[in-house]
Coordinates of C-alpha atoms and ligand atoms in Angstrom, one line a residue:
X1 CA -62.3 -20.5 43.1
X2 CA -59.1 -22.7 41.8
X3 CA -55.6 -21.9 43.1
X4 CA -52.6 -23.2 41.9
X5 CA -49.4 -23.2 43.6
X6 CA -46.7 -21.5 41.4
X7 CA -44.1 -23.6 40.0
X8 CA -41.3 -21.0 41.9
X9 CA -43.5 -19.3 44.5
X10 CA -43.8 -15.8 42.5
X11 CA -47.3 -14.7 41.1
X12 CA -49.2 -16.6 43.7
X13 CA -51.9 -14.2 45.7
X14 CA -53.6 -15.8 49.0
X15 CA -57.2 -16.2 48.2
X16 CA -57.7 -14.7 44.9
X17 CA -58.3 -16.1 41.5
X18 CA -54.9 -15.4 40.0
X19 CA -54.8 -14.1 36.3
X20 CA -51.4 -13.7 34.1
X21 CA -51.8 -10.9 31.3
X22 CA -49.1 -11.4 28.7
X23 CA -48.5 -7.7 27.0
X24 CA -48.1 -4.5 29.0
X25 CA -50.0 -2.1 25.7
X26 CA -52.8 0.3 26.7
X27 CA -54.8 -3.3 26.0
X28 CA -53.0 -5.3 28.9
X29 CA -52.9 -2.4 31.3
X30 CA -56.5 -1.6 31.5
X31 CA -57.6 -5.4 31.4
X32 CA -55.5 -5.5 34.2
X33 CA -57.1 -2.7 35.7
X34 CA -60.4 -3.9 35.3
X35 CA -59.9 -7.4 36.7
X36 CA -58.0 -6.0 39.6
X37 CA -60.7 -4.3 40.5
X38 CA -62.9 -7.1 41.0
X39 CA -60.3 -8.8 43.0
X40 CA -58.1 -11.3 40.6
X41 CA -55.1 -11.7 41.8
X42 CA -53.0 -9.9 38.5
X43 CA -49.5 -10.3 37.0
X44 CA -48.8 -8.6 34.1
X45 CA -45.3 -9.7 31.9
X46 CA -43.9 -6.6 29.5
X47 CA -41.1 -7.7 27.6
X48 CA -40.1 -4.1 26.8
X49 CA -38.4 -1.9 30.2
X50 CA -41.7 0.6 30.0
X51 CA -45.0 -0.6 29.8
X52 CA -47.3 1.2 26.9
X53 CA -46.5 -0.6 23.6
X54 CA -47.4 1.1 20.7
X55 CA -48.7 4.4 22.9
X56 CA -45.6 4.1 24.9
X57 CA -43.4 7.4 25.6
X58 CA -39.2 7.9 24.3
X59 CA -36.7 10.2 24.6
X60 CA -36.0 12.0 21.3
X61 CA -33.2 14.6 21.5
X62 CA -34.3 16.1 25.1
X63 CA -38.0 15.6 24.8
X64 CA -40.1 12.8 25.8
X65 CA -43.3 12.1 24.0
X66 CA -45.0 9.3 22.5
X67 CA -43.3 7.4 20.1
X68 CA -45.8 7.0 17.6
X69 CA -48.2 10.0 17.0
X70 CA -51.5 10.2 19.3
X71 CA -54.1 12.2 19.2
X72 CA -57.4 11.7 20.8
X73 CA -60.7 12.5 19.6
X74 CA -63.8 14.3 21.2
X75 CA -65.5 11.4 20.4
X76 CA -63.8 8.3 22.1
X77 CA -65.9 7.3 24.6
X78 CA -64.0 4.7 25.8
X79 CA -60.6 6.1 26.2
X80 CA -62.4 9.1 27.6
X81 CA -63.8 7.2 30.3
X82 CA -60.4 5.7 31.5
X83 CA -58.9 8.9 31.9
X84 CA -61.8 10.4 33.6
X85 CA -61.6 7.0 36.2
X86 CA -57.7 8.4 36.2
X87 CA -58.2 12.0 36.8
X88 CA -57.1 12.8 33.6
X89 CA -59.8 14.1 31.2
X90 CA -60.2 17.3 32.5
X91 CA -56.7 17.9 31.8
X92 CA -57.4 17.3 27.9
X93 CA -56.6 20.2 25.4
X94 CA -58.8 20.2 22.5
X95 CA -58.7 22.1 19.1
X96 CA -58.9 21.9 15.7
X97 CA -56.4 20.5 13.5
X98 CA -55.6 21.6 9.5
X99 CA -54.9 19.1 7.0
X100 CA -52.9 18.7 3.8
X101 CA -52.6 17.2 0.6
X102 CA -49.4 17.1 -1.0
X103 CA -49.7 16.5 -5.0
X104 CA -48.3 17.8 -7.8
X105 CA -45.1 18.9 -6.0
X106 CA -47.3 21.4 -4.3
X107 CA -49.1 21.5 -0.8
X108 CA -52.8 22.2 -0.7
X109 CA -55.0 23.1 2.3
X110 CA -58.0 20.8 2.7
X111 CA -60.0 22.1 5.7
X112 CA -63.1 23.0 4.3
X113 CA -65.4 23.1 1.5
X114 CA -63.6 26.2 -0.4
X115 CA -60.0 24.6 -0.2
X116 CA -62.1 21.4 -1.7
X117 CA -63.2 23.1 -4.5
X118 CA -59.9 24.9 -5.3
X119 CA -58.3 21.2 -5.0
X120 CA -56.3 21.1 -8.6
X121 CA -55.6 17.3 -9.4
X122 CA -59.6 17.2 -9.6
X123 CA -62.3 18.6 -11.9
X124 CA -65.9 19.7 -10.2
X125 CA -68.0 16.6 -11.0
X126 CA -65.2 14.3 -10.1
X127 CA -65.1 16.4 -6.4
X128 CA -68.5 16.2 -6.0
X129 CA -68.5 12.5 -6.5
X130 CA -65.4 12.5 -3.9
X131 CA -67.5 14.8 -1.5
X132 CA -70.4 12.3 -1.8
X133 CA -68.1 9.5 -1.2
X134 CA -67.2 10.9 1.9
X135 CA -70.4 11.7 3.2
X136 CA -72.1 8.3 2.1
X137 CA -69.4 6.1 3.8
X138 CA -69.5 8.4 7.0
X139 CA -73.6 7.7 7.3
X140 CA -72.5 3.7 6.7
X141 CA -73.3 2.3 10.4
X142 CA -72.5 -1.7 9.8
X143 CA -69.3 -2.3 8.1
X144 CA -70.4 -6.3 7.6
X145 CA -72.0 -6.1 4.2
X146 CA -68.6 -3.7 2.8
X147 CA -66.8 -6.7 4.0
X148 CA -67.3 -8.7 1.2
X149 CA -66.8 -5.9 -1.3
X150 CA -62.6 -5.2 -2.8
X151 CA -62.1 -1.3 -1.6
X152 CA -60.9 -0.9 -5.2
X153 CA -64.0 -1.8 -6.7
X154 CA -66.5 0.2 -4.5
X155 CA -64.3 3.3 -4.3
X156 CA -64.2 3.3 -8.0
X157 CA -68.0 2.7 -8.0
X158 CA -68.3 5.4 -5.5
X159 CA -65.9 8.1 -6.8
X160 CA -65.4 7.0 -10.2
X161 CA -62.1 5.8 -11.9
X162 CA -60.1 9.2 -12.0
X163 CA -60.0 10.0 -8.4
X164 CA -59.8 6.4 -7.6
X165 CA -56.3 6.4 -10.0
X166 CA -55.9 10.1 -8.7
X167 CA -56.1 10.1 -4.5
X168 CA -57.7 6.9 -3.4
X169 CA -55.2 4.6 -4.7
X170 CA -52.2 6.6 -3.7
X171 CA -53.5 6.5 0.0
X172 CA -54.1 3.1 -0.3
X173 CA -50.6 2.4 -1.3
X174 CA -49.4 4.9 1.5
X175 CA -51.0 2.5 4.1
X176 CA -51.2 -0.6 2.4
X177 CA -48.9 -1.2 -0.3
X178 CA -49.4 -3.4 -3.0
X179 CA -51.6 -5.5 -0.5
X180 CA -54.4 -3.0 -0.8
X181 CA -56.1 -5.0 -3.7
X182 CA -56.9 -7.5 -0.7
X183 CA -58.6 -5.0 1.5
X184 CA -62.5 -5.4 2.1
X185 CA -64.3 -1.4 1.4
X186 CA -64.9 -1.9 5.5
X187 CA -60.8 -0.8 5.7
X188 CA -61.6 2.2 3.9
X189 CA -65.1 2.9 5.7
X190 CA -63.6 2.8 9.4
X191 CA -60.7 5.0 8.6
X192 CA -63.7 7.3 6.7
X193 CA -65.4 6.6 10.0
X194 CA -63.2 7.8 12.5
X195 CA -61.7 10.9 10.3
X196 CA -65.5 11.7 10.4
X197 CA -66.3 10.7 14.0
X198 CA -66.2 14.2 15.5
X199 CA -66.8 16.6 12.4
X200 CA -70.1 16.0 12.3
X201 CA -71.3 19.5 12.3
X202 CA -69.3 20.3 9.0
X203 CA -66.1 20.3 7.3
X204 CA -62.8 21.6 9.5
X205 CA -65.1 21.5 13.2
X206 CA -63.6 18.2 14.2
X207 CA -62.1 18.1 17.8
X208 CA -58.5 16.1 18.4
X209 CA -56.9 16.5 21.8
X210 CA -53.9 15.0 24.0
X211 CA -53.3 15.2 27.3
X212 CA -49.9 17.4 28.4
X213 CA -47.4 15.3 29.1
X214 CA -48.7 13.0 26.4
X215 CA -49.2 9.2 26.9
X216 CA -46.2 8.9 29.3
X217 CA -48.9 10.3 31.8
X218 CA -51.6 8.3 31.0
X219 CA -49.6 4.8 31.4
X220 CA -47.1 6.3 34.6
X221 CA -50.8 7.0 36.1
X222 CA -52.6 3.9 35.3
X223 CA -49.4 2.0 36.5
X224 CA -49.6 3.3 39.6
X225 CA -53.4 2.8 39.8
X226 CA -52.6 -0.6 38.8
X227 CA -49.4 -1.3 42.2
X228 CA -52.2 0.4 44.3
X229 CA -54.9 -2.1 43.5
X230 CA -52.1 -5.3 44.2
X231 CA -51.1 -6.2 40.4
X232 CA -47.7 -7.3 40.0
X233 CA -46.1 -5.5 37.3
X234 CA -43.3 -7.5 35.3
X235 CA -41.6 -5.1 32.3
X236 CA -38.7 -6.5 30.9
X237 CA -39.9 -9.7 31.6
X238 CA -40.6 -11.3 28.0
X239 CA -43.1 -14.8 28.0
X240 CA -41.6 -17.8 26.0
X241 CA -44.9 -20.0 25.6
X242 CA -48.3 -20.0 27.7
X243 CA -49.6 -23.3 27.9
X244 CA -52.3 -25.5 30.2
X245 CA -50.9 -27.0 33.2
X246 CA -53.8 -28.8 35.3
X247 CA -56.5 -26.8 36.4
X248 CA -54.3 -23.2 35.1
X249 CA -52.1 -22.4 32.8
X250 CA -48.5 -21.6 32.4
X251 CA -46.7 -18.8 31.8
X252 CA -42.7 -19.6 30.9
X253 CA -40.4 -16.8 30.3
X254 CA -38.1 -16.4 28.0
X255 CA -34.8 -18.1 30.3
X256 CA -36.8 -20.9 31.0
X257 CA -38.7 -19.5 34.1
X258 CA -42.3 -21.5 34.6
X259 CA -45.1 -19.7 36.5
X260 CA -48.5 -21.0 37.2
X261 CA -51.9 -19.0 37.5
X262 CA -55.8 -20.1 37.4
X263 CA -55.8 -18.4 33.7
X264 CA -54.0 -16.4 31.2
X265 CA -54.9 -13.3 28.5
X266 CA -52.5 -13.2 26.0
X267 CA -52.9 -9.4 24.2
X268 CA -50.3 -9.6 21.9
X269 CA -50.8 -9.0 18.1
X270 CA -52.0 -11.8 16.2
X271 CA -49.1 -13.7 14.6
X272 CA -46.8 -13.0 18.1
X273 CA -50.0 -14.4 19.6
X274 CA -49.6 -17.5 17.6
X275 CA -45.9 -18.3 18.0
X276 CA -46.6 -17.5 21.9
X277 CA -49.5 -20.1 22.8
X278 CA -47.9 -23.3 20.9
X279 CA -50.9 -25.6 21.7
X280 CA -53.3 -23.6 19.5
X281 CA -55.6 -26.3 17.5
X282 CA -54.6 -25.6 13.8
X283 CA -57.7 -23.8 13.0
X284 CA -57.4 -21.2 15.8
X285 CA -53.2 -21.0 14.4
X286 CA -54.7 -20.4 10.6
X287 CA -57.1 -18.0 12.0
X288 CA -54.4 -16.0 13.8
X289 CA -51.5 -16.4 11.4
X290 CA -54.3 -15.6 8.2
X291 CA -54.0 -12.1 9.6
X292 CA -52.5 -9.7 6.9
X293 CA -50.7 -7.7 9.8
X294 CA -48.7 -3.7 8.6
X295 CA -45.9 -3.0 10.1
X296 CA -44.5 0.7 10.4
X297 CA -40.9 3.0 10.0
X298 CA -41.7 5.5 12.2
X299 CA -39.2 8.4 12.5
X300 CA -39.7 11.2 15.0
X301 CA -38.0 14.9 14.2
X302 CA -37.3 17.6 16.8
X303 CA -37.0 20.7 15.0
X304 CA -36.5 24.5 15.5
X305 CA -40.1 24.8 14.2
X306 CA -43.0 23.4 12.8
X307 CA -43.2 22.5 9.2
X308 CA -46.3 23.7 8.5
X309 CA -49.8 23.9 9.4
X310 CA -51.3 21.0 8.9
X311 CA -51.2 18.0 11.5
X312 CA -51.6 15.5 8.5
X313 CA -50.2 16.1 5.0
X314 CA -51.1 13.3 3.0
X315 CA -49.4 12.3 -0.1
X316 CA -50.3 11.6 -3.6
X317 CA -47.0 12.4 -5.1
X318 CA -45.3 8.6 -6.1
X319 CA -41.7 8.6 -4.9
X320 CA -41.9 10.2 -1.5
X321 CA -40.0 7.8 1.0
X322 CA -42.6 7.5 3.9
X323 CA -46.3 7.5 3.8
X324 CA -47.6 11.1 4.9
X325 CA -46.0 13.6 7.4
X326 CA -47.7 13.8 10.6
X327 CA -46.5 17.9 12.3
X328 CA -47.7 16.8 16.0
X329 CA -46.6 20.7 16.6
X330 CA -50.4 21.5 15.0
X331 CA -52.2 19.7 18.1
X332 CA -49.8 20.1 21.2
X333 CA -48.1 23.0 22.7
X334 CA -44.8 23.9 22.1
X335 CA -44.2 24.8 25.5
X336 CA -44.5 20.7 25.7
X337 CA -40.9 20.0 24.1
X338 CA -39.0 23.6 25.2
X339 CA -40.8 25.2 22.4
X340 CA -39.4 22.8 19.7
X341 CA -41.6 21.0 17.1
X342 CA -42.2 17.1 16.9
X343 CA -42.6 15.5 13.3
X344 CA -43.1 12.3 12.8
X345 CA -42.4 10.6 9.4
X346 CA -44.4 7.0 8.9
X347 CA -43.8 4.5 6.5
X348 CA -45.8 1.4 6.5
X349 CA -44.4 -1.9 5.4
X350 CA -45.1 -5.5 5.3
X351 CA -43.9 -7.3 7.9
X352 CA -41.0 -8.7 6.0
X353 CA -40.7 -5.0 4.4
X354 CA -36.7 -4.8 3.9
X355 CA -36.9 -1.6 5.4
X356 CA -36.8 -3.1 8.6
X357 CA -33.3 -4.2 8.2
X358 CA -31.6 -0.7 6.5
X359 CA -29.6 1.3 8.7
X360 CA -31.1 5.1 10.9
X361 CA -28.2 6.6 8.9
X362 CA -29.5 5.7 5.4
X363 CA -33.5 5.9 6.2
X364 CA -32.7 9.8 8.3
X365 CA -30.4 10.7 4.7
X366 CA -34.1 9.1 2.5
X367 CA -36.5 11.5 4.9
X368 CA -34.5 14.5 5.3
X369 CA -33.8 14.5 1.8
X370 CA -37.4 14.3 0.6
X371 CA -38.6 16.4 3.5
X372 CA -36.1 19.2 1.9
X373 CA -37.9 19.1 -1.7
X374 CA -40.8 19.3 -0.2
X375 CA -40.8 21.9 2.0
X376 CA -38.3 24.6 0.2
X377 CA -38.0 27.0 4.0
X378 CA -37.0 23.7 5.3
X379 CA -33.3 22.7 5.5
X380 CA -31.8 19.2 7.9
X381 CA -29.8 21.6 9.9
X382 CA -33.5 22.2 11.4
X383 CA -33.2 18.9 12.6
X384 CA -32.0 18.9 16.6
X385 CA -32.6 14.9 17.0
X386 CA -34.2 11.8 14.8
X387 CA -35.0 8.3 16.5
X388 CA -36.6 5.7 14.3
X389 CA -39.0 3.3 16.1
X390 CA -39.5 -0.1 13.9
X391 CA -42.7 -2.4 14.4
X392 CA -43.7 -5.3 12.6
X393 CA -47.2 -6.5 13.7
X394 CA -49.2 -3.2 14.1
X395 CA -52.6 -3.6 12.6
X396 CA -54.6 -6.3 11.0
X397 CA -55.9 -4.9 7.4
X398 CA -59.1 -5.8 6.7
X399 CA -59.3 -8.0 4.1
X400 CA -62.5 -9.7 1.7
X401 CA -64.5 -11.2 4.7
X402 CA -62.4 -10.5 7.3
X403 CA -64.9 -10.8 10.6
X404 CA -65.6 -14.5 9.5
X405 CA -61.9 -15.9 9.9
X406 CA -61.7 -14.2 13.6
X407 CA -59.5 -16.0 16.0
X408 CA -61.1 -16.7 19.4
X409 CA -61.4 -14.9 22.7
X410 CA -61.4 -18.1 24.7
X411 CA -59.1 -20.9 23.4
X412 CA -59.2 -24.4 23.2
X413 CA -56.1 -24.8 25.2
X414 CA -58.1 -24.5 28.6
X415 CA -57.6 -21.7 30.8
X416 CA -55.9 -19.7 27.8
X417 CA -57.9 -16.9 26.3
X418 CA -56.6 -14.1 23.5
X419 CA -57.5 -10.7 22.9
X420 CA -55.9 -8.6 20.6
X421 CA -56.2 -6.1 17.7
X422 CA -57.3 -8.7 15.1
X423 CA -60.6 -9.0 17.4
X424 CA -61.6 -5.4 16.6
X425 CA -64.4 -5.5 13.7
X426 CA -66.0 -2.0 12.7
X427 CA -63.2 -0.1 13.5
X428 CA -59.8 1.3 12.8
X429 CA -56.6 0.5 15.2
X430 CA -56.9 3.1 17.8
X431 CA -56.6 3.3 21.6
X432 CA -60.4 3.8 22.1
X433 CA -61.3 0.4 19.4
X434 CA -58.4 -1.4 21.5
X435 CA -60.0 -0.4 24.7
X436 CA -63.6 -1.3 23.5
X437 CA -61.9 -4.9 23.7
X438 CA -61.8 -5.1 27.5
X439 CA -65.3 -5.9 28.6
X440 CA -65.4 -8.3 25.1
X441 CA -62.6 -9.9 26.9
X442 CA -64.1 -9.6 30.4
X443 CA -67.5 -11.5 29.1
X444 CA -65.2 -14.1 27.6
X445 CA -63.4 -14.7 31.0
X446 CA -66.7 -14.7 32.7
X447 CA -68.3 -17.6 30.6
X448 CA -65.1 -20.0 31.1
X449 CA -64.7 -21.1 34.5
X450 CA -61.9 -22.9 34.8
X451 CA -61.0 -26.2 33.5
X452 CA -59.2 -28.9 34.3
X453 CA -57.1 -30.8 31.3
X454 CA -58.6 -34.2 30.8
Ligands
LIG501 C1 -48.0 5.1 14.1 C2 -49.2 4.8 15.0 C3 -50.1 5.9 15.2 C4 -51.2 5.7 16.0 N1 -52.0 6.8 16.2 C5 -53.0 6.7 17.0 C6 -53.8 7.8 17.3 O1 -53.6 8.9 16.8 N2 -54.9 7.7 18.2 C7 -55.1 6.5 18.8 O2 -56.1 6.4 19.6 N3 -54.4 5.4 18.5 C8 -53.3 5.4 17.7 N4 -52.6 4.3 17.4 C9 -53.0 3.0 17.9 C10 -52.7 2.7 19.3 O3 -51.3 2.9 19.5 C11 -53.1 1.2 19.6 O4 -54.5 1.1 19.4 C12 -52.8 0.7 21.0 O5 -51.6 1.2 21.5 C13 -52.8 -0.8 21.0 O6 -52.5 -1.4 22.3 P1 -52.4 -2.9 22.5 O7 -52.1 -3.1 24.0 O8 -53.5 -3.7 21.9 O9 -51.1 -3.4 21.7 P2 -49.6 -3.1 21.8 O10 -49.4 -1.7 22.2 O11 -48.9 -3.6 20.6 O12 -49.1 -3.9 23.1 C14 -48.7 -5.2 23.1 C15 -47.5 -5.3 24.1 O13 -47.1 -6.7 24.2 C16 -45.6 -6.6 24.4 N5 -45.1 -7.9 24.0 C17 -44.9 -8.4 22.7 N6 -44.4 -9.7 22.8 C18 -44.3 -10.0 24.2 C19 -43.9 -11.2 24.9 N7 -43.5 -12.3 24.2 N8 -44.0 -11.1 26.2 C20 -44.4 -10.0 26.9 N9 -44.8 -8.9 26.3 C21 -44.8 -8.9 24.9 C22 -45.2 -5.5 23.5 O14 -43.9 -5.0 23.9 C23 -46.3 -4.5 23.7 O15 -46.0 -3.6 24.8 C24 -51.4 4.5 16.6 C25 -50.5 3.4 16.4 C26 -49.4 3.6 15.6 C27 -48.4 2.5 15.5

């Protein structure tokens, strides 16, 4: 076992192989967890004040819940197992949620095979070819050969021109943007995939579930798991640079701050990744900064009441200003927010979107607006509170052979590894696929014992 005395005294644990995780997400917390447990000595640096990330919790109006919209499914193994090592998963409500479509000015059911049918913007044969799509993709096990394949060409090959033009290509747009035309059929297959994951047993039976209190409970209990078990939590502590320093590596904050540890884990998302560990050979920079990363707008609503009943209305209408509306009232109890609803309004962008930049006052007057031609019972003075969270690196889109440009787990800086959402392959972006990362991580730590720089 290497120690290393720290360069200011902080972070350094008598007789235990000291480990630095850089991002506090649902990624860097259970890592943490996991090494703890086998007796690393753990820091872990959060340069927001609450640990959680993406999954982390805010205060909208007078309700806290997540601050992007979670659901869990019957089906994630892996998250499951965390919460049941917390105490949690008993605790889980499950049910079934109803989903929309919103085209032609009008909102349609789609929850089973009937509303299917009586689906307008489609003729039979054209729904049977979409039906088939469906079904074909969710049987797909490998998502390696799809890679290679544009999503445009195999969904038109698949489904056929019309409903490509008709409600593949809008979806695309919804979560893509223009940049769809660069995404592999394996984007489209996962989200297929997931959507899929726990309705096996027929259209409308699938199982979605959160735990009450949301994800504020699941990250206030695996934090205190975490100061239990020794680890040395650090939010609003943001890292400048991790670099080698003899037989560790470095961690400086941002104020100048150096701290030294037998190794480092960087979670971060790939191109923050990048700017973060500056020593990066070129190729390992490329193959983080080659990432096509979404970004999101993400506006959470209080209201009176829900909007309707679907959980997810997507969109096929041009000219909407956010991607689908997600009524989070449709999977958790009211009783939750003081019987209000929660509503949350996405809109993904490119990282350099300008939509990043416009003011809450003009994007809440865009969303109100369109959610009040939507919905005609609907009026803003419905709306008790609206916060807009803003995040540019959320998810790496999958483009034309994307699993063959992946960055790597252990670095050639020494002691320096990274883990992160670009490293999930066969998957969508979701707290179970990010979890699955840990003992990929773990095995990576395992095969690099230290080194010293040369
Ligand atoms: C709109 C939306 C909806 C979603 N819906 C679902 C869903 O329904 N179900 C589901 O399972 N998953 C969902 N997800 C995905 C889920 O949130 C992610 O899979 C998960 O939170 C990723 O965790 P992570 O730790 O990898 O990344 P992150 O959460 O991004 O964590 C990285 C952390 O690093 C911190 N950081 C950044 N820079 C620095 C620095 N320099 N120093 C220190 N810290 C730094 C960040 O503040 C952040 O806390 C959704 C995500 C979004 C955005």
């Amino acid at each position: 076992m290497l120690k290393l005395a720290p360069a200011d005294g902080t972070g350094m644990h008598d007789g235990a192989r000291s480990t630095a995780i850089v991002g506090g997400g649902m990624l860097g917390l259970t890592l943490a967890l996991r090494l703890a447990q086998r007796g690393d000595a753990v820091t872990l640096f959060e340069a927001a004040p609450t640990f959680g990330g993406l999954a982390a919790p805010w205060t909208v109006g007078d309700i806290i819940w997540d601050r992007h919209y979670h659901v869990t499914l019957f089906s994630d193994a892996h998250l499951r197992a965390l919460l049941g090592e917390l105490g949690l998963d008993e605790e889980m409500r499950w049910g079934t949620v109803g989903t929309g479509f919103y085209s032609g000015g009008r909102l349609h059911p789609m929850n089973n095979a009937l509303d299917f049918l009586r689906f307008p913007p489609l003729g039979l044969i054209d729904k049977l070819r979409l039906g088939l799509t469906i079904v074909r993709a969710s049987r797909i096990r490998e998502s390696l050969p799809l890679e290679d394949v544009p999503v445009e060409r195999w969904l038109c090959a698949q489904s056929g021109r019309k409903t490509f033009e008709k409600i593949w290509r809008p979806l695309l747009l919804a979560k893509l943007g223009e940049r769809y035309t660069e995404a592999s059929a394996a984007f489209i297959w996962a989200i297929i995939v997931r959507l899929y994951a726990a309705r096996r047993a027929g259209l409308g039976s699938e199982r979605f579930g959160y735990l009450p209190g949301g994800y504020a409970r699941t990250i206030a209990t695996l934090e205190a798991k975490l100061e239990r078990l020794g680890v040395e939590l650090r939010p609003a502590t943001r890292v400048s640079a991790v670099t080698h320093a003899g037989s560790g590596a470095l961690v400086t904050l941002e104020g100048g701050e150096r701290l030294a540890f037998d190794r480092a884990v960087v979670t971060l998302a790939a191109p923050l990744a990048a700017r973060v560990v500056p020593d990066l050979s070129s190729d390992e920079r490329e193959r983080l900064t080659s990432k096509l990363y979404g970004g999101i707008v993400c506006a959470s609503l209080v209201l009176d009441e829900p909007l309707g009943p679907y959980y997810v209305t997507n969109l096929t209408d041009e000219g909407l200003p956010f991607s689908a509306v997600i009524d989070m009232s449709s999977v958790v109890d009211r009783s939750e927010w003081n019987g209000k609803a929660l509503v949350y309004l996405p809109k993904y962008v490119k990282p350099t979107d300008p939509l990043f930049d416009e003011s809450d006052e003009r994007i809440e007057e865009a969303f109100v607006g369109a959610l009040e031609r939507m919905y005609p019972h609907f009026s803003r003075d419905r709306v008790r509170a609206f916060r807009i969270s803003r995040v540019r690196e959320v998810f790496p889109i999958a483009t034309l052979g994307y699993s063959r440009g992946l960055p790597p787990i252990a670095t050639s800086v020494p002691n320096v590894f990274l883990l992160n959402s670009a490293h999930i392959v066969n998957g969508t972006l979701n707290v179970n696929e990010t979890l699955a990362l840990v003992p990929r991580g773990l095995e990576a730590l395992d095969a690099h014992v230290p080194a010293a720089v040369q």
